[in-house]
Coordinates of C-alpha atoms in Angstrom, one line a residue:
Chain K
M1 CA 114.6 70.3 113.0
K2 CA 112.0 71.9 112.1
L3 CA 112.5 72.1 108.6
L4 CA 112.8 68.0 108.9
R5 CA 109.7 67.7 110.9
A6 CA 107.5 69.9 107.9
I7 CA 109.3 67.4 105.3
L8 CA 108.1 64.3 107.2
V9 CA 104.9 65.9 108.0
R10 CA 104.3 66.7 104.1
L11 CA 105.3 63.0 103.3
A12 CA 102.9 61.7 105.7
T13 CA 100.2 63.9 104.0
M14 CA 101.4 63.1 100.4
S15 CA 100.7 59.1 101.6
V16 CA 97.6 59.5 102.9
T17 CA 96.7 61.5 99.4
L18 CA 98.2 58.9 97.4
I19 CA 96.4 55.7 99.1
G20 CA 92.8 57.8 99.1
A21 CA 93.4 58.2 95.4
A22 CA 94.6 54.6 95.2
V23 CA 91.2 53.7 97.2
V24 CA 89.1 55.5 95.4
V25 CA 90.0 54.3 91.9
F26 CA 90.4 50.8 92.2
F27 CA 86.5 50.8 94.0
V28 CA 84.8 53.2 91.1
I29 CA 86.0 51.6 88.0
R30 CA 84.9 48.2 89.4
V31 CA 81.8 49.2 90.4
V32 CA 80.9 51.1 87.0
P33 CA 79.4 48.5 84.5
G34 CA 81.3 46.6 81.5
N35 CA 84.0 44.6 82.2
P36 CA 87.7 44.2 80.3
I37 CA 86.8 40.9 79.6
A38 CA 84.2 40.8 77.0
M39 CA 86.1 43.4 75.4
M40 CA 89.1 40.9 74.9
L41 CA 87.0 37.7 73.9
P42 CA 85.4 37.8 70.6
P43 CA 81.5 37.7 70.3
G44 CA 80.0 34.2 71.0
A45 CA 83.2 33.2 73.2
S46 CA 81.8 30.0 75.2
E47 CA 80.7 30.4 79.3
E48 CA 84.4 27.9 79.8
D49 CA 86.2 30.5 77.6
I50 CA 85.1 33.8 79.8
A51 CA 85.1 32.1 83.3
R52 CA 88.9 30.8 82.7
L53 CA 90.1 34.3 81.3
T54 CA 88.1 36.0 84.8
A55 CA 90.2 33.4 87.1
H56 CA 93.3 34.4 84.8
Y57 CA 93.1 37.8 85.5
G58 CA 92.0 37.7 89.1
L59 CA 88.7 39.1 88.3
D60 CA 86.4 36.2 90.0
K61 CA 88.0 37.0 93.8
T62 CA 85.7 39.4 96.0
I63 CA 86.6 42.7 95.2
F64 CA 88.2 43.0 98.7
Q65 CA 90.3 39.9 98.3
Q66 CA 91.6 41.8 94.6
F67 CA 92.3 44.8 96.6
G68 CA 94.3 43.4 98.8
I69 CA 96.5 41.6 96.1
W70 CA 96.6 44.4 94.2
L71 CA 97.7 46.6 97.0
S72 CA 101.1 43.9 98.3
G73 CA 101.5 44.3 94.7
V74 CA 102.0 47.9 94.8
F75 CA 104.4 47.6 98.2
Q76 CA 106.6 45.8 96.1
G77 CA 106.5 47.7 93.1
D78 CA 104.4 45.8 91.1
F79 CA 101.3 47.9 89.7
G80 CA 100.2 44.4 87.7
T81 CA 99.8 43.9 84.1
S82 CA 97.8 45.5 81.5
I83 CA 95.4 43.7 80.3
S84 CA 95.0 45.3 76.5
L85 CA 98.9 45.6 76.1
R86 CA 99.6 42.9 78.1
Q87 CA 103.4 44.1 79.5
P88 CA 103.5 45.5 83.0
V89 CA 101.7 48.2 83.8
M90 CA 104.4 51.0 85.7
P91 CA 107.5 50.3 82.7
L92 CA 104.4 51.2 80.0
V93 CA 102.8 54.2 82.4
L94 CA 106.7 55.8 83.2
G95 CA 107.7 55.5 79.4
R96 CA 104.4 57.7 78.7
L97 CA 104.7 60.0 81.8
P98 CA 108.1 62.0 80.1
A99 CA 105.6 63.0 76.7
T100 CA 103.2 64.3 79.3
L101 CA 105.3 66.4 81.2
E102 CA 107.2 67.7 78.4
L103 CA 103.7 68.9 76.9
A104 CA 102.8 70.3 80.2
I105 CA 105.6 72.1 80.7
F106 CA 106.2 73.7 77.7
A107 CA 102.5 74.8 78.5
L108 CA 103.1 76.0 81.6
V109 CA 105.9 78.0 80.2
I110 CA 103.7 79.5 77.4
A111 CA 101.2 80.6 79.6
V112 CA 103.6 82.3 82.1
V113 CA 105.1 84.0 79.3
I114 CA 102.0 85.1 77.8
G115 CA 99.8 85.9 81.0
G116 CA 102.7 87.8 82.5
A117 CA 103.4 90.2 79.6
L118 CA 99.6 90.6 79.1
A119 CA 99.6 91.4 82.8
L120 CA 102.5 94.0 82.9
T121 CA 101.1 95.3 79.8
G122 CA 97.9 96.0 81.1
V123 CA 99.4 97.9 83.9
R124 CA 101.8 99.9 82.7
H125 CA 99.2 101.4 80.1
R126 CA 96.1 100.9 83.0
E127 CA 93.2 103.1 82.6
T128 CA 94.0 103.2 78.9
R129 CA 92.4 101.4 75.7
T130 CA 95.5 99.2 76.0
E131 CA 94.6 97.5 79.5
T132 CA 90.7 97.5 77.6
A133 CA 92.4 95.4 75.1
V134 CA 94.2 93.1 77.7
D135 CA 90.7 92.8 79.5
V136 CA 89.4 91.7 75.8
A137 CA 91.7 89.1 75.7
N138 CA 91.7 87.5 78.8
G139 CA 87.8 87.3 78.6
V140 CA 88.3 85.4 75.1
G141 CA 90.6 83.4 76.1
L142 CA 89.1 82.3 79.7
S143 CA 85.8 81.8 77.8
I144 CA 86.5 79.1 75.0
P145 CA 88.2 76.0 76.8
D146 CA 91.8 74.0 75.8
F147 CA 90.4 71.7 73.3
L148 CA 88.3 74.0 71.2
W149 CA 91.3 76.2 71.2
A150 CA 92.9 72.8 70.1
L151 CA 90.3 73.0 67.0
I152 CA 90.9 76.5 66.3
L153 CA 94.6 76.1 66.0
I154 CA 94.8 73.0 64.1
V155 CA 92.3 75.2 61.4
L156 CA 94.6 78.0 61.8
F157 CA 97.9 76.8 61.6
G158 CA 97.3 73.3 60.8
V159 CA 94.7 73.4 57.7
L160 CA 94.8 77.4 56.3
M161 CA 98.7 77.9 57.0
P162 CA 100.0 74.9 57.4
I163 CA 103.2 75.8 59.5
F164 CA 102.5 73.2 62.7
H165 CA 102.2 69.3 62.5
I166 CA 98.9 68.2 63.6
S167 CA 99.5 64.7 65.0
G168 CA 102.3 63.1 66.5
R169 CA 105.0 63.9 69.2
I170 CA 107.8 63.5 66.3
S171 CA 108.1 62.7 62.9
P172 CA 108.3 59.0 62.5
S173 CA 110.4 59.4 59.3
L174 CA 113.0 60.6 61.6
D175 CA 116.2 58.8 62.7
L176 CA 115.5 58.5 66.4
P177 CA 119.0 58.6 68.8
F178 CA 116.8 58.5 71.8
V179 CA 117.9 56.8 75.0
T180 CA 115.1 58.2 77.2
Q181 CA 111.7 59.6 77.3
F182 CA 112.5 63.3 77.8
Y183 CA 112.9 63.9 73.8
V184 CA 112.9 67.4 74.1
F185 CA 115.3 67.8 76.7
E186 CA 117.6 64.6 75.1
S187 CA 117.3 66.4 71.8
L188 CA 119.4 69.6 73.2
F189 CA 121.5 67.2 75.4
R190 CA 123.1 65.8 72.3
L191 CA 122.7 69.0 70.3
R192 CA 120.4 67.3 67.8
F193 CA 118.3 70.8 66.6
D194 CA 116.7 69.1 63.8
L195 CA 115.1 66.9 66.3
W196 CA 114.5 69.7 68.8
W197 CA 112.4 71.6 66.4
D198 CA 110.9 68.8 64.9
L199 CA 109.7 68.2 68.3
L200 CA 108.6 71.7 69.3
K201 CA 106.8 71.9 66.0
H202 CA 104.8 68.9 67.3
M203 CA 104.3 69.9 70.7
F204 CA 103.6 73.8 69.9
M205 CA 99.5 73.7 68.8
P206 CA 98.7 71.0 71.9
A207 CA 100.9 73.1 74.1
L208 CA 99.6 76.4 73.1
A209 CA 95.8 75.1 73.5
L210 CA 96.7 74.1 77.3
A211 CA 98.7 77.4 77.4
I212 CA 95.8 79.7 76.6
P213 CA 93.2 79.8 79.3
L214 CA 95.7 79.5 81.7
A215 CA 97.6 82.6 80.0
A216 CA 94.4 84.6 81.0
I217 CA 93.5 83.1 83.9
I218 CA 96.9 84.1 85.4
S219 CA 96.9 87.6 83.0
Q220 CA 93.7 88.2 84.8
L221 CA 95.0 87.6 88.4
L222 CA 98.4 89.4 88.4
K223 CA 96.9 92.1 86.7
Q224 CA 94.4 92.6 89.6
S225 CA 97.0 92.1 91.9
L226 CA 99.4 94.5 90.6
K227 CA 97.3 97.1 90.4
E228 CA 96.0 97.0 94.2
T229 CA 100.1 96.4 95.0
M230 CA 100.7 100.2 92.8
H231 CA 98.4 101.6 95.2
L232 CA 100.4 100.6 98.4
D233 CA 102.7 102.8 100.1
Y234 CA 105.8 101.1 99.4
V235 CA 105.3 101.6 95.3
T236 CA 104.3 105.5 96.1
L237 CA 107.4 105.9 98.5
S238 CA 109.8 104.0 95.7
R239 CA 108.0 107.1 93.2
T240 CA 109.2 109.7 95.0
K241 CA 112.7 108.3 95.4
G242 CA 113.2 108.9 91.2
Y243 CA 112.2 105.4 90.1
S244 CA 111.0 104.9 86.7
E245 CA 107.4 103.5 86.3
N246 CA 108.9 100.4 85.0
H247 CA 111.3 99.9 87.7
V248 CA 108.7 100.7 89.9
I249 CA 106.3 98.0 88.4
L250 CA 109.1 95.7 87.9
S251 CA 110.5 95.7 91.1
E252 CA 108.5 96.9 93.7
A253 CA 105.0 95.3 92.7
L254 CA 105.6 92.5 90.8
P255 CA 107.6 90.3 93.6
N256 CA 104.7 90.5 96.6
A257 CA 102.0 91.0 93.4
V258 CA 103.2 87.7 92.2
L259 CA 102.6 85.5 95.3
P260 CA 98.9 85.3 94.9
T261 CA 99.2 84.8 91.4
L262 CA 101.9 81.4 92.0
T263 CA 99.5 79.6 94.4
L264 CA 96.9 80.0 91.5
I265 CA 99.3 78.6 88.4
G266 CA 99.6 75.6 91.0
V267 CA 96.2 74.7 91.0
Q268 CA 95.6 75.3 87.3
F269 CA 98.6 73.2 86.5
T270 CA 97.0 70.6 87.9
F271 CA 93.8 71.2 85.5
L272 CA 96.2 71.8 82.8
I273 CA 97.6 68.4 83.1
G274 CA 94.2 66.7 83.7
G275 CA 93.6 68.7 79.9
T276 CA 96.5 67.1 78.4
V277 CA 94.1 63.6 78.2
I278 CA 91.7 65.4 75.4
I279 CA 94.6 67.8 74.4
E280 CA 97.0 64.8 73.6
R281 CA 93.9 62.6 71.9
L282 CA 92.6 65.5 69.6
F283 CA 96.3 66.0 68.3
S284 CA 97.3 61.7 68.6
Y285 CA 100.1 63.2 70.7
E286 CA 101.6 59.9 72.5
G287 CA 101.2 60.7 76.3
L288 CA 99.9 59.2 79.3
G289 CA 96.8 61.3 78.5
N290 CA 95.7 59.4 75.5
M291 CA 97.0 56.0 77.0
A292 CA 94.4 56.7 79.2
I293 CA 91.6 57.2 77.1
D294 CA 92.8 53.8 75.1
A295 CA 92.5 52.2 79.2
V296 CA 89.6 53.3 79.9
I297 CA 87.7 51.9 76.7
N298 CA 89.4 48.9 76.9
R299 CA 88.4 48.9 80.5
D300 CA 91.7 47.9 81.3
L301 CA 91.5 48.0 85.2
P302 CA 95.2 47.8 86.1
L303 CA 96.9 50.4 83.6
I304 CA 93.9 52.9 84.6
Q305 CA 94.9 52.5 88.4
G306 CA 98.7 53.0 87.5
I307 CA 98.0 55.8 85.5
V308 CA 95.6 57.7 88.0
I309 CA 98.7 56.4 90.8
V310 CA 100.7 58.4 88.8
F311 CA 98.6 61.2 88.3
A312 CA 98.0 61.5 91.8
L313 CA 101.4 61.5 92.2
L314 CA 102.6 64.2 89.8
F315 CA 99.6 66.8 91.4
T316 CA 101.2 65.8 94.9
I317 CA 104.8 66.6 93.9
I318 CA 103.5 70.2 92.2
N319 CA 101.3 71.2 95.3
L320 CA 104.7 70.5 97.4
V321 CA 106.6 72.5 94.3
V322 CA 104.6 75.4 94.9
D323 CA 104.4 75.7 98.8
M324 CA 108.0 75.7 98.7
T325 CA 107.9 78.4 96.2
Y326 CA 105.9 80.5 98.4
A327 CA 107.8 80.5 100.9
L328 CA 110.8 81.1 99.3
L329 CA 109.4 84.2 98.0
N330 CA 107.5 85.3 100.7
P331 CA 110.0 86.2 104.3
R332 CA 107.2 86.4 106.2
L333 CA 106.6 82.6 106.1
R334 CA 110.2 81.6 106.0
H335 CA 110.4 81.3 109.9
A336 CA 107.4 80.2 110.5
Chain R
M1 CA 117.8 134.3 100.5
S2 CA 115.7 132.6 97.9
A3 CA 112.8 130.5 98.7
F4 CA 113.6 126.6 98.2
L5 CA 110.3 125.3 97.2
T6 CA 107.8 128.0 96.2
V7 CA 104.6 126.9 94.9
H8 CA 102.4 129.5 93.2
N9 CA 98.9 129.5 92.6
L10 CA 98.3 125.4 92.2
S11 CA 94.9 124.1 91.4
A12 CA 94.0 121.1 91.0
V13 CA 90.4 118.7 90.1
L14 CA 89.4 115.5 90.4
H15 CA 87.7 113.5 87.1
G16 CA 84.9 114.1 86.2
F17 CA 84.0 116.8 88.9
D18 CA 83.6 120.5 88.5
Q19 CA 85.2 121.9 91.7
R20 CA 88.9 121.8 92.2
V21 CA 90.2 120.0 95.2
L22 CA 93.2 122.0 95.5
R23 CA 92.1 126.2 95.2
S24 CA 95.0 128.6 94.5
V25 CA 97.7 127.6 96.6
S26 CA 100.7 129.1 97.3
F27 CA 103.5 129.2 99.8
S28 CA 107.1 129.1 99.9
I29 CA 109.6 127.4 102.4
D30 CA 113.4 128.6 102.6
T31 CA 116.3 126.2 103.3
G32 CA 116.0 125.1 107.1
E33 CA 112.8 126.3 107.5
V34 CA 109.6 123.8 108.7
L35 CA 105.7 124.9 107.7
G36 CA 102.7 123.1 108.8
L37 CA 99.9 122.6 107.0
V38 CA 97.3 122.1 109.3
G39 CA 94.0 121.3 108.6
E40 CA 91.0 118.8 109.0
S41 CA 90.6 115.5 106.9
G42 CA 89.9 116.1 103.4
A43 CA 91.4 119.3 103.9
G44 CA 94.1 119.0 101.0
K45 CA 97.2 119.2 103.2
S46 CA 98.2 115.6 102.0
M47 CA 97.4 116.2 98.3
I48 CA 99.9 119.4 98.2
G49 CA 102.8 117.5 99.3
K50 CA 101.7 115.0 96.5
A51 CA 101.6 117.4 94.2
I52 CA 104.8 118.5 94.7
L53 CA 106.3 114.9 94.6
G54 CA 104.3 114.1 91.5
I55 CA 102.5 111.1 93.1
L56 CA 99.0 112.5 92.8
P57 CA 96.6 109.9 92.3
S58 CA 95.8 109.0 88.5
A59 CA 92.2 110.7 89.1
I60 CA 93.7 114.2 90.6
S61 CA 95.2 116.8 87.9
I62 CA 96.8 119.9 87.8
I63 CA 95.3 122.5 86.0
E64 CA 97.0 125.8 86.9
G65 CA 100.1 127.2 89.1
E66 CA 103.6 126.3 89.5
I67 CA 105.7 124.2 92.0
L68 CA 109.2 125.7 91.7
L69 CA 111.9 123.1 93.3
D70 CA 115.1 124.4 93.2
G71 CA 114.1 127.4 90.6
Q72 CA 112.9 125.0 88.5
D73 CA 109.1 124.5 87.5
L74 CA 108.5 120.9 87.9
Q75 CA 105.1 121.6 85.6
K76 CA 107.2 122.1 82.6
M77 CA 110.0 119.8 83.4
K78 CA 110.0 116.2 81.1
P79 CA 108.7 113.5 83.4
A80 CA 111.6 111.8 83.4
D81 CA 113.8 114.8 84.7
R82 CA 110.9 115.9 87.5
R83 CA 111.3 112.3 88.8
R84 CA 115.4 112.4 88.7
L85 CA 115.2 116.1 89.9
I86 CA 112.8 115.4 92.6
G87 CA 114.5 112.2 93.9
A88 CA 118.0 114.0 94.4
T89 CA 116.5 116.8 96.5
A90 CA 113.6 116.2 97.8
A91 CA 112.3 113.3 100.2
L92 CA 108.9 111.7 102.0
I93 CA 108.2 110.8 105.6
P94 CA 105.5 108.6 104.9
Q95 CA 102.3 108.8 107.5
D96 CA 102.0 104.7 107.6
P97 CA 105.3 103.0 108.5
L98 CA 103.4 100.1 108.5
T99 CA 102.6 99.8 105.1
A100 CA 104.9 102.6 103.5
L101 CA 108.3 99.4 103.5
N102 CA 108.0 96.5 100.9
P103 CA 107.5 93.3 102.5
S104 CA 109.7 91.2 100.6
R105 CA 113.1 93.5 101.0
R106 CA 115.7 93.9 103.8
I107 CA 116.0 97.0 105.2
E108 CA 119.1 97.7 103.7
P109 CA 118.5 98.2 100.3
Q110 CA 115.1 99.9 101.1
I111 CA 117.6 102.4 102.5
T112 CA 120.2 102.3 99.8
N113 CA 118.6 102.1 96.4
R114 CA 118.3 105.8 96.2
L115 CA 121.7 106.3 96.4
V116 CA 123.0 103.6 94.5
D117 CA 120.4 103.3 91.5
I118 CA 119.3 107.2 91.0
L119 CA 122.6 108.9 92.6
G120 CA 124.8 106.3 91.1
W121 CA 126.9 105.6 94.2
I122 CA 128.8 102.6 94.9
K123 CA 127.3 99.8 97.2
S124 CA 129.4 100.1 99.7
D125 CA 129.8 103.7 100.0
A126 CA 125.7 103.2 100.3
R127 CA 126.3 101.0 102.9
V128 CA 128.4 102.9 105.2
R129 CA 126.1 105.5 104.6
A130 CA 123.0 103.9 105.7
M131 CA 125.0 102.6 109.0
E132 CA 125.8 106.3 109.4
L133 CA 122.0 107.3 109.3
L134 CA 120.9 104.4 111.4
N135 CA 123.1 105.7 114.6
E136 CA 121.7 109.2 113.7
V137 CA 117.7 107.8 114.4
H138 CA 119.3 106.0 117.1
I139 CA 119.1 102.5 116.5
D140 CA 121.5 101.0 118.6
N141 CA 122.6 97.7 115.8
P142 CA 122.2 98.9 112.9
E143 CA 123.9 95.8 111.5
R144 CA 120.8 93.4 112.3
V145 CA 118.1 95.8 111.1
M146 CA 119.8 96.6 107.9
A147 CA 119.9 92.6 107.7
S148 CA 116.0 92.3 108.4
Y149 CA 112.7 92.3 106.6
P150 CA 110.2 95.3 107.7
H151 CA 107.8 92.2 109.8
E152 CA 110.7 91.9 112.2
L153 CA 110.3 95.4 113.1
S154 CA 107.9 97.6 115.5
G155 CA 106.3 100.9 114.5
G156 CA 108.5 103.1 115.9
M157 CA 111.7 101.4 114.2
R158 CA 110.0 101.1 110.8
Q159 CA 109.5 104.9 110.9
R160 CA 113.1 105.4 112.3
V161 CA 114.3 103.1 109.1
L162 CA 112.0 105.6 107.0
I163 CA 112.9 108.6 108.3
A164 CA 116.8 107.5 108.1
S165 CA 116.2 106.6 104.2
A166 CA 114.4 110.0 103.7
F167 CA 117.5 111.3 105.0
A168 CA 119.8 109.4 103.0
A169 CA 120.6 111.6 100.0
N170 CA 120.8 114.8 102.3
P171 CA 117.6 115.8 100.4
K172 CA 117.0 119.7 100.7
L173 CA 113.5 119.4 101.2
V174 CA 111.6 116.5 103.1
I175 CA 107.9 116.3 103.1
A176 CA 106.5 114.3 106.4
D177 CA 103.0 113.3 105.8
E178 CA 101.5 113.0 109.5
P179 CA 104.9 111.0 110.3
T180 CA 103.2 110.2 113.8
T181 CA 99.9 109.5 113.1
A182 CA 99.6 105.5 113.1
L183 CA 102.5 105.7 116.0
D184 CA 101.6 105.4 119.4
V185 CA 102.0 108.1 122.0
T186 CA 105.4 107.3 123.6
V187 CA 107.0 107.0 120.1
Q188 CA 104.9 109.9 118.7
K189 CA 107.4 112.1 120.9
Q190 CA 110.7 110.1 120.0
I191 CA 110.0 110.5 116.4
L192 CA 108.9 114.0 116.2
R193 CA 111.8 115.2 118.3
L194 CA 114.1 112.6 115.5
I195 CA 112.8 114.4 112.5
R196 CA 113.4 117.7 114.4
E197 CA 116.9 117.1 115.3
L198 CA 117.8 116.0 111.9
Q199 CA 115.7 118.7 110.3
A200 CA 118.1 121.1 112.0
R201 CA 121.4 119.5 111.3
H202 CA 120.8 119.1 107.8
S203 CA 119.0 122.6 107.8
T204 CA 116.3 120.6 105.3
A205 CA 113.4 123.0 104.1
M206 CA 110.3 120.9 105.5
V207 CA 106.9 120.4 104.8
F208 CA 105.3 119.2 108.0
V209 CA 101.4 118.4 106.9
T210 CA 99.2 117.3 110.0
H211 CA 96.1 117.5 112.0
D212 CA 97.6 118.0 115.0
L213 CA 98.4 121.7 116.3
G214 CA 100.2 120.0 119.3
V215 CA 102.8 118.8 116.9
V216 CA 102.7 122.1 114.7
S217 CA 103.8 124.2 117.9
K218 CA 106.7 122.0 118.4
V219 CA 108.2 121.1 115.2
C220 CA 107.7 124.3 112.6
Q221 CA 108.0 127.8 112.3
R222 CA 105.6 129.0 109.9
L223 CA 102.0 127.2 109.4
S224 CA 99.3 127.2 106.6
V225 CA 95.5 126.7 107.8
L226 CA 93.7 124.8 104.8
Y227 CA 89.6 124.3 104.1
G228 CA 89.1 122.9 101.6
G229 CA 91.5 122.9 99.3
K230 CA 92.4 126.7 99.8
I231 CA 94.5 128.4 102.6
I232 CA 92.6 130.1 105.1
E233 CA 95.6 131.7 107.1
N234 CA 99.2 131.7 106.9
S235 CA 100.8 132.6 110.3
S236 CA 104.2 132.6 111.9
V237 CA 103.2 129.7 114.8
P238 CA 104.2 132.1 117.9
D239 CA 101.4 134.5 116.5
F240 CA 99.2 131.9 115.9
F241 CA 99.2 130.5 119.2
Q242 CA 98.8 133.9 120.6
G243 CA 96.0 134.7 118.6
P244 CA 94.9 133.1 115.3
K245 CA 93.3 135.8 112.9
H246 CA 90.6 133.8 111.0
A247 CA 87.5 132.1 112.7
Y248 CA 88.2 128.9 111.4
S249 CA 91.8 128.6 112.6
R250 CA 89.9 129.7 116.3
A251 CA 87.7 127.1 115.8
L252 CA 90.5 124.6 115.1
L253 CA 92.7 125.4 117.9
A254 CA 89.5 125.4 120.6
A255 CA 88.8 122.3 119.4
T256 CA 92.4 120.7 119.9
P257 CA 91.6 118.1 123.0
K258 CA 92.9 119.1 126.7
Y259 CA 93.7 117.3 129.3
T260 CA 92.6 120.8 131.7
D261 CA 89.5 120.4 130.2
P262 CA 87.9 117.3 129.6
D263 CA 84.7 118.2 128.4
A264 CA 85.3 120.9 126.3
S265 CA 87.9 118.9 124.0
L266 CA 84.8 116.8 122.4
L267 CA 82.9 119.8 121.2
P268 CA 83.5 119.8 117.5
V269 CA 83.5 123.2 115.8
D270 CA 81.0 125.5 115.9
E271 CA 78.7 124.8 112.8
A272 CA 78.5 128.6 112.4
V273 CA 81.9 128.8 111.9
I274 CA 82.1 126.2 109.0
E275 CA 79.6 127.8 107.5
A276 CA 81.3 131.0 107.1
V277 CA 84.4 129.5 105.9
A278 CA 82.7 127.0 103.4
A279 CA 81.1 130.4 102.1
E280 CA 84.0 131.9 102.0
V281 CA 86.3 129.1 99.8
L282 CA 82.9 129.3 97.4
A283 CA 83.2 133.1 97.1
A284 CA 86.8 132.8 96.3
D285 CA 85.8 130.0 93.4
K286 CA 83.5 132.0 91.8
E287 CA 86.2 135.1 91.7
W288 CA 88.4 132.6 90.6
R289 CA 86.4 131.7 87.8
H290 CA 85.3 135.4 86.8
G291 CA 89.4 136.1 86.5
A292 CA 89.8 132.5 84.3

């Protein structure tokens, strides 16, 4: 009963968040200057043409009427038609979402592996030069933003040592059997490791660029909280039982020290997804972020709205997952 | 009978400081004997326990002396061997039961992990042993307690669990580091009785670190009074309470609160006595430097 109630409360707050995001984006993109009709017509189009096209997309109505029409469509699953691509918005957005999700998850995995390894190394060799080296690495990782890492990586592994692909999601020459848009998962499922490897070679640099700053944050926070945990009485007690330093760190300190890091990863992961917008552009990666930039340039109002709603939904789901994981790992919260 | 634990001439320093924090400490304990280490806060009494168990903070290091545990010199052993020897023969009853249990783990593995991971017991045997121990520390529903998380138990219960855990592997030496300080008075007595009971039953050698002379009179056979990391007086408990030899010990005994004399109880230790004992410690330091 309690659980059911908690879930219902959670769903209610999620819908409020989504409606809030919808309202904000709908009105903001209509208030800022620039309109999609001007982008579509050639210079010197007649007043008549402009008026006809404006009426066609319903942009002649008041902003509140437009909102009403859009919202009633949304509740029926119709997010409108993209102005620039002349296709229904939702299939377009959902077609691109898997590419971005795969990129973001790959980046998250890289960040957790690198950040976790750095933190553990730093704690295992605390108060030595190794820890200082970890601190320096964290500092460098944090102080350079993801898009700059992207350029650095392109120079290193795209130009000087061309071992990774610098553009696109998959080599166009390959024969593509995919029925879903989750190429990485599907290629594994089909045991097509050649495709899988090609996908990874495309994803590696954008994912790493997104991952480095997050890895640095994870490493810094996890190392700090591990170091604090290492001084706690139950850790000291487990040393007297005859356990090695590695065991003490991994099985006594880590499960407790990881909790604050987990919350941070949740928050930072949403930033990382925000970061995909620019990174996808830099690597011509055909994801949602790249589509978002085109939508903004073309003032494609329905498409922008659709993308923002999907991003907002993604963020609320991530928060939910983080909270659930946290409760699962922390017995003190489980009964609350 | 040879001593199970011998500490000989043990000195330790805090990094970056010239002065020693343990000053040529020597004592020994036989099997079944309880030695009280008494002193004010900062006298170094807990540090001796930590030095024996190999859990000194990284900023403190031992510069001379031996710790012989079961005839083996801990300082000369390889770290991994030392760890295993300590884990198999010695145990700690910590000061604060609220922080000494891992909050994200159930009680059962916290009692049995040493048996299973270090001593190679089978899980089911370790579980039976844990039940036995929880009975020994007078916990009525051991099954439920073993399945609980620390936050579901009271402070007194947690200290019982920690005592059970300390005695799990039949240790020959137990170091009790102010085990009742964090508990309220009524629970203190139960826990004290319990520790004495288990110590006697298993005839364990025990170092009992405390600032409470009342506790020493109930639990220990001998005691050492510490000041500034130096043992000021060694004495048997009956002799000590009849009349301590050292002026500082007398002052410490006089400072113990007495219900019969509420006004006198709050007097701090006389300054002249403190100055005298501090001078004594420094003089010993000078002598030590000449010797070195």
